[in-house]
Amino acid sequence: MKYLFIHQNAPGQWRHIAGHLAKDPANDVLIMGTHKNKHVGGARYTFHTPEKKHKTSENPLLISFEEACAYGESAAAALVKLKNDGYTPDIICCHPGWGEGLFIKDVYPDVPYLAYTEFFYRGKGADVGFVPGSSQLWHEYAVRAKNARLILALEQADYCITPTKWQFSLHPQFIKDKTAIIHEGVRTSLSAPPEKTVRITLPDGTKLQQGDEVITHVGRNLEPYRGFPSFMRALPEILAARPKAHVVIVGAHGISYGNPPMDAPSWQEKMVREVPIDTSRVHFVGSIPHDAFTALLQITCAHVYLTFPFVLSWSMLEAMACEALIVGSATAPVMEVIEHGKNGLLVDFFSHEQIATQVIEVLEKPKKFAHIRKAARQYIIDHYDMDNICLPRTLQLLEDIVHKRSPRILAQQIEMPQTPAMWKM
């Protein structure tokens, strides 16, 4: 079977399914991107380079679509070359978020196309306007315009796949009707509680191990979308109440989502200026290898995960699989997974006082929350285990599409948990 996976940051979300398929020598797995992110053993790679065109539109609402068209043209040219060389895949799987999905069906009209639909933008009810007073009408225009590339790509897709119910709920009905909700999953054999005592040494020489009071916060970049300012503002109260506690903050200084601060080179620098902290107990470790990240999750007493109503981070699910106790924001992506007091704890995203109070209680009474840690891992095993749940479902979806069968696991209408009144913003 010939599988073609397309992702700007190849292989992106296709890494695990592509890797699984590439283990079978009967499969020909080809991955296309603008550059390689992770190596997938057994797969072939091909690349395309979007032309860096000067923006021709004076209307800023059109700039993102111009960029998408550049990606779409570049990917289509690469597909035409493959086709002219005699290559025809049995299925094309593409993340169309940057534009690569715009012209797939023009080149390969008869090849089934599965689109990974990660996030459908909304002017209301998601990330835009989440911070009180931040929304302007132009922002709503901008995100509606940003959906143009997605609508064109998803309209031509035969089927779609999205990782969570909440992300599914953002899409228009014509996309929902052909969408399966399947997360990439967590490899629970690797993200797991340790079999023996874990000890780590931080870059500044601080040594930590299980049993120490360790609080963790993680983001690809430290920024408001992942609640970094709220977390920082909670630290003085936490550190004052727990004099032996150490805080380990993982994340780079760039911007993944949203905007940089107006008055500082990074959100980290801005918040360090604003919040007085004991630098001998608050450790910024930057980006770290995944095995070091897993070790950190295995020793943490409280893992604080905060997010706008946006894409749910893999890190929260991996933390739960390690039996880390999540203190998470009462926002829709988190509430889809965490039930307060059962498999995690929920707090107001904006309330650093509530974050601090909850973390302090967790550190004061660890035995009170031991059952929540166990329940968190079991929930991931039952719903997000990569090898036993997510990969088999994805394989079934691909098989049904290739063999022209109506997929048996398309999503139905769903109900999302409502934000409790005490946490409504």
XYZ file of C-alpha atoms in Angstrom:
425
model
C 0.000 0.000 0.000
C 1.249 3.480 -0.874
C 0.707 6.152 1.782
C 1.535 9.825 1.260
C 1.615 12.016 4.392
C 1.886 15.800 3.987
C 2.717 18.236 6.767
C 4.550 21.558 6.723
C 6.678 20.436 9.688
C 6.991 16.848 8.506
C 5.811 14.444 9.777
C 3.932 16.451 12.450
C 0.820 14.716 13.752
C 1.328 11.901 11.216
C 4.526 10.711 12.931
C 3.119 7.758 14.856
C 0.765 6.396 12.209
C 3.400 6.843 9.488
C 5.985 5.128 11.666
C 3.654 2.223 12.359
C 2.858 1.727 8.678
C 6.504 2.065 7.637
C 7.441 -0.936 9.784
C 5.642 -3.162 7.282
C 7.910 -3.682 4.236
C 4.797 -4.178 2.118
C 3.963 -0.493 2.591
C 5.535 2.419 0.758
C 5.365 5.409 3.120
C 6.283 8.789 1.636
C 6.362 11.941 3.805
C 6.279 15.424 2.268
C 7.054 18.698 4.013
C 9.026 21.908 3.802
C 11.547 20.465 6.244
C 11.968 17.354 8.361
C 10.936 17.542 12.015
C 11.257 13.934 13.238
C 12.821 11.007 11.441
C 10.424 8.160 10.733
C 12.277 4.896 10.244
C 11.396 3.065 7.033
C 9.728 6.091 5.424
C 10.907 8.066 2.415
C 10.937 11.874 2.444
C 10.364 14.501 -0.211
C 10.359 18.257 0.248
C 8.927 21.357 -1.370
C 9.984 24.965 -0.954
C 7.275 27.644 -1.082
C 8.363 30.709 -3.018
C 8.932 33.688 -0.742
C 6.730 36.140 -2.589
C 6.328 39.774 -1.671
C 2.865 40.354 -0.321
C 0.820 41.971 -3.049
C -2.334 42.726 -1.121
C -2.739 45.976 0.753
C -5.560 44.384 2.740
C -4.097 42.593 5.807
C -7.068 40.221 5.869
C -5.767 38.636 2.669
C -2.156 38.128 3.706
C -2.662 34.719 5.348
C -4.498 33.458 2.276
C -1.700 34.667 -0.005
C 0.781 32.739 2.131
C -1.445 29.661 2.022
C -1.643 29.853 -1.763
C 2.165 29.933 -1.926
C 2.310 26.742 0.150
C -0.484 25.194 -1.904
C 1.215 25.958 -5.221
C 4.531 24.607 -3.977
C 3.001 21.374 -2.658
C 0.966 20.937 -5.847
C 4.097 21.348 -7.980
C 5.797 18.632 -5.933
C 2.742 16.388 -6.378
C 2.747 16.987 -10.156
C 6.395 15.922 -10.303
C 5.604 12.760 -8.340
C 2.709 12.002 -10.665
C 4.800 12.594 -13.781
C 7.398 10.223 -12.363
C 4.736 7.513 -12.175
C 3.860 7.746 -8.484
C 0.202 7.418 -7.445
C -0.540 6.860 -3.752
C -3.459 4.817 -2.464
C -4.303 7.585 0.019
C -3.102 11.104 0.776
C -3.153 12.323 4.392
C -2.544 16.062 4.731
C -2.540 18.698 7.463
C -3.879 21.669 5.455
C -3.236 24.334 8.100
C -0.520 26.125 6.111
C -2.093 25.691 2.673
C -0.653 22.414 1.373
C -4.140 20.939 1.055
C -5.507 23.554 -1.354
C -4.840 21.799 -4.659
C -4.451 18.112 -3.816
C -7.574 17.011 -5.664
C -6.596 19.022 -8.732
C -3.482 16.880 -9.098
C -4.859 13.565 -7.825
C -8.659 13.760 -8.302
C -9.205 10.022 -7.859
C -6.961 9.425 -4.824
C -8.725 9.435 -1.438
C -7.726 12.458 0.663
C -7.867 12.506 4.482
C -7.387 15.949 6.085
C -6.138 16.506 9.626
C -8.347 19.352 10.801
C -6.664 20.726 13.880
C -8.415 24.005 14.623
C -11.270 25.875 12.971
C -11.050 29.525 13.951
C -13.910 31.270 15.706
C -14.486 34.954 16.340
C -16.353 34.026 19.501
C -16.311 31.004 21.803
C -12.668 29.986 21.466
C -9.336 31.766 21.843
C -10.258 35.132 20.319
C -11.744 37.345 23.016
C -10.994 34.877 25.803
C -9.099 37.541 27.731
C -11.755 40.004 28.930
C -11.687 43.223 26.952
C -9.239 41.906 24.345
C -11.656 41.247 21.493
C -12.190 43.753 18.721
C -14.445 43.375 15.728
C -11.425 43.357 13.416
C -10.079 40.280 15.229
C -13.285 38.480 14.355
C -12.902 39.522 10.713
C -9.303 38.267 10.743
C -10.029 34.771 12.041
C -13.003 34.381 9.719
C -10.735 35.293 6.802
C -8.114 32.866 8.111
C -10.605 30.029 7.698
C -10.673 30.519 3.911
C -7.762 28.165 3.298
C -9.230 25.587 5.664
C -12.681 25.621 4.086
C -11.249 25.183 0.581
C -8.974 22.348 1.701
C -11.535 20.575 3.871
C -14.330 20.881 1.323
C -12.365 18.744 -1.144
C -11.249 16.219 1.477
C -13.037 12.895 1.335
C -12.803 12.566 5.110
C -11.268 14.443 8.033
C -9.722 13.531 11.351
C -9.485 15.723 14.472
C -8.055 14.863 17.899
C -10.681 15.996 20.427
C -14.402 16.514 20.807
C -13.956 20.206 21.509
C -11.885 20.763 18.369
C -14.551 18.839 16.452
C -17.263 21.081 17.900
C -15.716 24.217 16.360
C -16.228 23.054 12.772
C -19.191 23.749 10.489
C -21.616 20.899 9.994
C -20.508 19.924 6.484
C -17.047 19.160 7.884
C -18.372 17.427 11.007
C -20.384 15.069 8.805
C -17.204 13.504 7.435
C -14.931 13.762 10.477
C -13.605 11.116 12.862
C -12.442 12.104 16.354
C -9.215 10.185 16.967
C -6.334 11.524 19.053
C -2.755 10.640 18.139
C -2.513 9.082 21.572
C 0.021 8.632 24.352
C 2.473 5.760 24.521
C 1.627 4.775 28.085
C 4.472 2.259 28.264
C 6.899 5.214 28.067
C 4.861 7.919 29.772
C 4.404 6.006 33.004
C 5.163 6.123 36.725
C 8.783 5.145 37.418
C 9.726 1.653 38.515
C 12.492 3.019 40.734
C 13.340 6.350 42.339
C 13.938 9.082 39.784
C 16.602 11.701 40.434
C 17.286 14.665 38.174
C 19.897 17.410 38.062
C 18.817 20.757 36.658
C 21.140 22.889 34.493
C 21.990 25.096 37.501
C 23.101 22.028 39.495
C 19.971 21.703 41.662
C 19.230 18.048 42.419
C 15.626 16.910 42.766
C 13.996 13.532 43.289
C 10.681 11.900 44.099
C 9.441 13.028 47.474
C 10.727 16.572 47.024
C 8.153 19.321 46.669
C 8.332 19.940 42.910
C 5.895 22.055 40.898
C 6.074 22.000 37.102
C 4.759 24.155 34.280
C 5.415 23.367 30.605
C 4.882 25.053 27.271
C 6.583 24.882 23.904
C 7.004 28.617 24.500
C 6.218 30.532 27.683
C 3.272 32.729 26.701
C -0.252 33.804 27.692
C -2.027 31.171 25.549
C -0.660 28.522 27.926
C -1.283 30.575 31.065
C 2.327 31.504 31.848
C 1.481 34.933 33.351
C -1.206 33.458 35.623
C 1.194 30.759 36.783
C 3.975 33.246 37.498
C 1.648 35.473 39.513
C 0.736 32.488 41.698
C 4.348 31.706 42.623
C 5.021 34.247 45.416
C 2.164 32.889 47.511
C 3.124 29.268 46.811
C 6.806 29.799 47.626
C 5.995 31.707 50.808
C 3.679 28.944 52.026
C 6.000 26.074 51.017
C 9.607 27.102 51.788
C 11.040 23.795 50.541
C 9.236 23.796 47.207
C 11.033 24.088 43.869
C 9.411 25.207 40.620
C 10.642 23.896 37.265
C 9.444 25.781 34.184
C 9.992 24.206 30.751
C 9.657 26.236 27.574
C 11.431 28.458 25.078
C 11.294 32.256 24.739
C 9.503 32.478 21.390
C 5.857 32.757 20.403
C 3.817 29.765 19.295
C 0.443 31.488 19.578
C -0.657 35.062 20.133
C 1.645 38.063 20.257
C 4.884 38.993 22.021
C 4.733 41.512 24.882
C 4.924 45.183 23.950
C 7.389 46.104 26.702
C 9.845 43.197 26.876
C 11.733 40.879 24.511
C 9.879 37.806 25.844
C 7.045 36.873 28.171
C 9.559 35.243 30.500
C 11.497 38.470 30.890
C 8.309 40.489 31.303
C 6.969 38.253 34.064
C 10.304 38.006 35.875
C 10.307 41.800 35.987
C 6.740 41.862 37.302
C 6.838 39.012 39.828
C 9.420 38.829 42.629
C 10.694 35.242 42.776
C 13.483 33.373 44.495
C 15.682 32.395 41.558
C 17.315 29.659 43.645
C 13.931 27.899 43.774
C 12.366 28.859 40.418
C 14.229 27.162 37.592
C 13.789 28.077 33.922
C 15.237 25.136 32.000
C 14.231 26.082 28.440
C 13.436 23.305 25.969
C 14.537 19.855 27.108
C 14.705 16.351 25.543
C 11.599 14.227 25.859
C 13.175 11.694 28.222
C 14.181 14.519 30.591
C 10.652 15.881 30.332
C 9.226 12.465 31.258
C 11.548 12.220 34.281
C 10.338 15.634 35.408
C 6.712 14.519 35.156
C 7.559 11.423 37.201
C 8.755 13.475 40.175
C 6.378 16.450 40.097
C 3.919 16.937 42.938
C 1.728 19.357 40.986
C 1.760 19.900 37.236
C 0.071 23.203 36.448
C -1.456 23.149 32.955
C -3.327 26.245 31.833
C -4.624 26.999 28.360
C -6.879 29.320 26.411
C -9.769 27.535 24.671
C -7.372 26.236 22.035
C -5.597 23.058 20.965
C -4.970 20.727 23.914
C -1.269 20.041 24.528
C 0.089 16.498 24.374
C 2.061 17.369 27.519
C -1.031 17.342 29.732
C -2.009 13.844 28.612
C 1.548 12.581 29.029
C 1.656 14.089 32.512
C -1.553 12.261 33.448
C -0.096 9.009 32.104
C 2.881 9.521 34.442
C 0.433 9.897 37.372
C 1.254 13.581 37.729
C -1.443 15.529 39.541
C -2.858 18.093 37.123
C -3.920 21.502 38.368
C -5.597 22.597 35.157
C -7.596 25.511 33.847
C -11.364 25.175 33.746
C -11.393 25.738 30.003
C -13.148 23.555 27.451
C -10.128 21.599 26.106
C -9.040 20.633 29.633
C -12.558 19.910 30.874
C -13.057 17.407 28.081
C -10.435 15.242 29.798
C -10.400 16.255 33.460
C -13.260 15.959 35.896
C -12.543 18.049 38.979
C -11.705 15.932 42.002
C -11.779 12.691 40.039
C -8.773 12.600 37.691
C -7.425 16.121 38.176
C -8.150 19.514 39.686
C -9.603 22.565 37.937
C -8.960 26.236 38.627
C -9.886 29.588 37.133
C -7.405 30.342 34.332
C -7.152 34.002 35.363
C -7.085 33.570 39.153
C -3.533 33.301 40.405
C -5.000 33.237 43.924
C -7.010 30.119 43.148
C -4.057 28.482 41.405
C -1.846 29.164 44.420
C -4.435 27.917 46.940
C -4.921 24.659 45.051
C -1.202 23.977 44.586
C -0.511 24.693 48.249
C -3.212 22.240 49.327
C -1.770 19.574 47.032
C 1.667 20.026 48.606
C 0.293 20.072 52.161
C -1.881 16.970 51.786
C -0.338 14.638 49.176
C -2.152 11.541 50.448
C -5.530 13.245 49.981
C -4.937 13.363 46.225
C -3.178 10.031 45.659
C -6.311 8.438 44.190
C -6.566 11.254 41.631
C -3.090 10.473 40.328
C -4.042 6.817 39.820
C -7.325 7.785 38.169
C -5.514 10.161 35.804
C -3.290 7.418 34.418
C -6.184 4.992 34.133
C -8.184 7.572 32.187
C -5.362 7.949 29.658
C -5.039 4.162 29.349
C -8.779 3.846 28.778
C -9.165 6.717 26.292
C -5.819 7.826 24.826
C -3.527 4.800 24.771
C -1.683 5.013 21.472
C -0.990 1.347 20.813
C -4.285 -0.131 21.988
C -6.811 2.569 21.087
C -5.639 5.457 18.923
C -3.452 3.681 16.358
C -5.963 0.845 15.754
C -8.757 3.378 15.221
C -6.653 5.399 12.807
C -5.643 2.273 10.902
C -9.292 1.273 10.635
C -10.174 4.716 9.296
C -7.426 4.576 6.659
C -8.405 1.056 5.628
C -12.048 2.017 5.223
C -11.149 5.075 3.138
C -8.736 3.211 0.865
C -11.270 0.448 0.232
C -14.056 2.948 -0.456
C -16.073 1.903 2.593
C -17.990 4.439 4.616
C -15.844 4.786 7.767
C -17.424 3.160 10.790
C -16.014 5.634 13.286
C -17.205 9.004 12.067
C -18.211 11.302 14.892
C -21.802 11.829 15.879
C -23.326 14.910 17.450
C -21.651 15.477 20.804
C -22.271 17.438 23.965
C -19.447 19.400 25.540
C -19.148 19.889 29.309
C -20.356 23.282 30.422
C -18.019 25.637 32.267
C -19.182 25.802 35.917
C -20.707 29.163 36.835
C -17.917 29.868 39.345
C -15.375 29.660 36.537
C -17.190 31.523 33.796
C -15.225 34.518 32.620
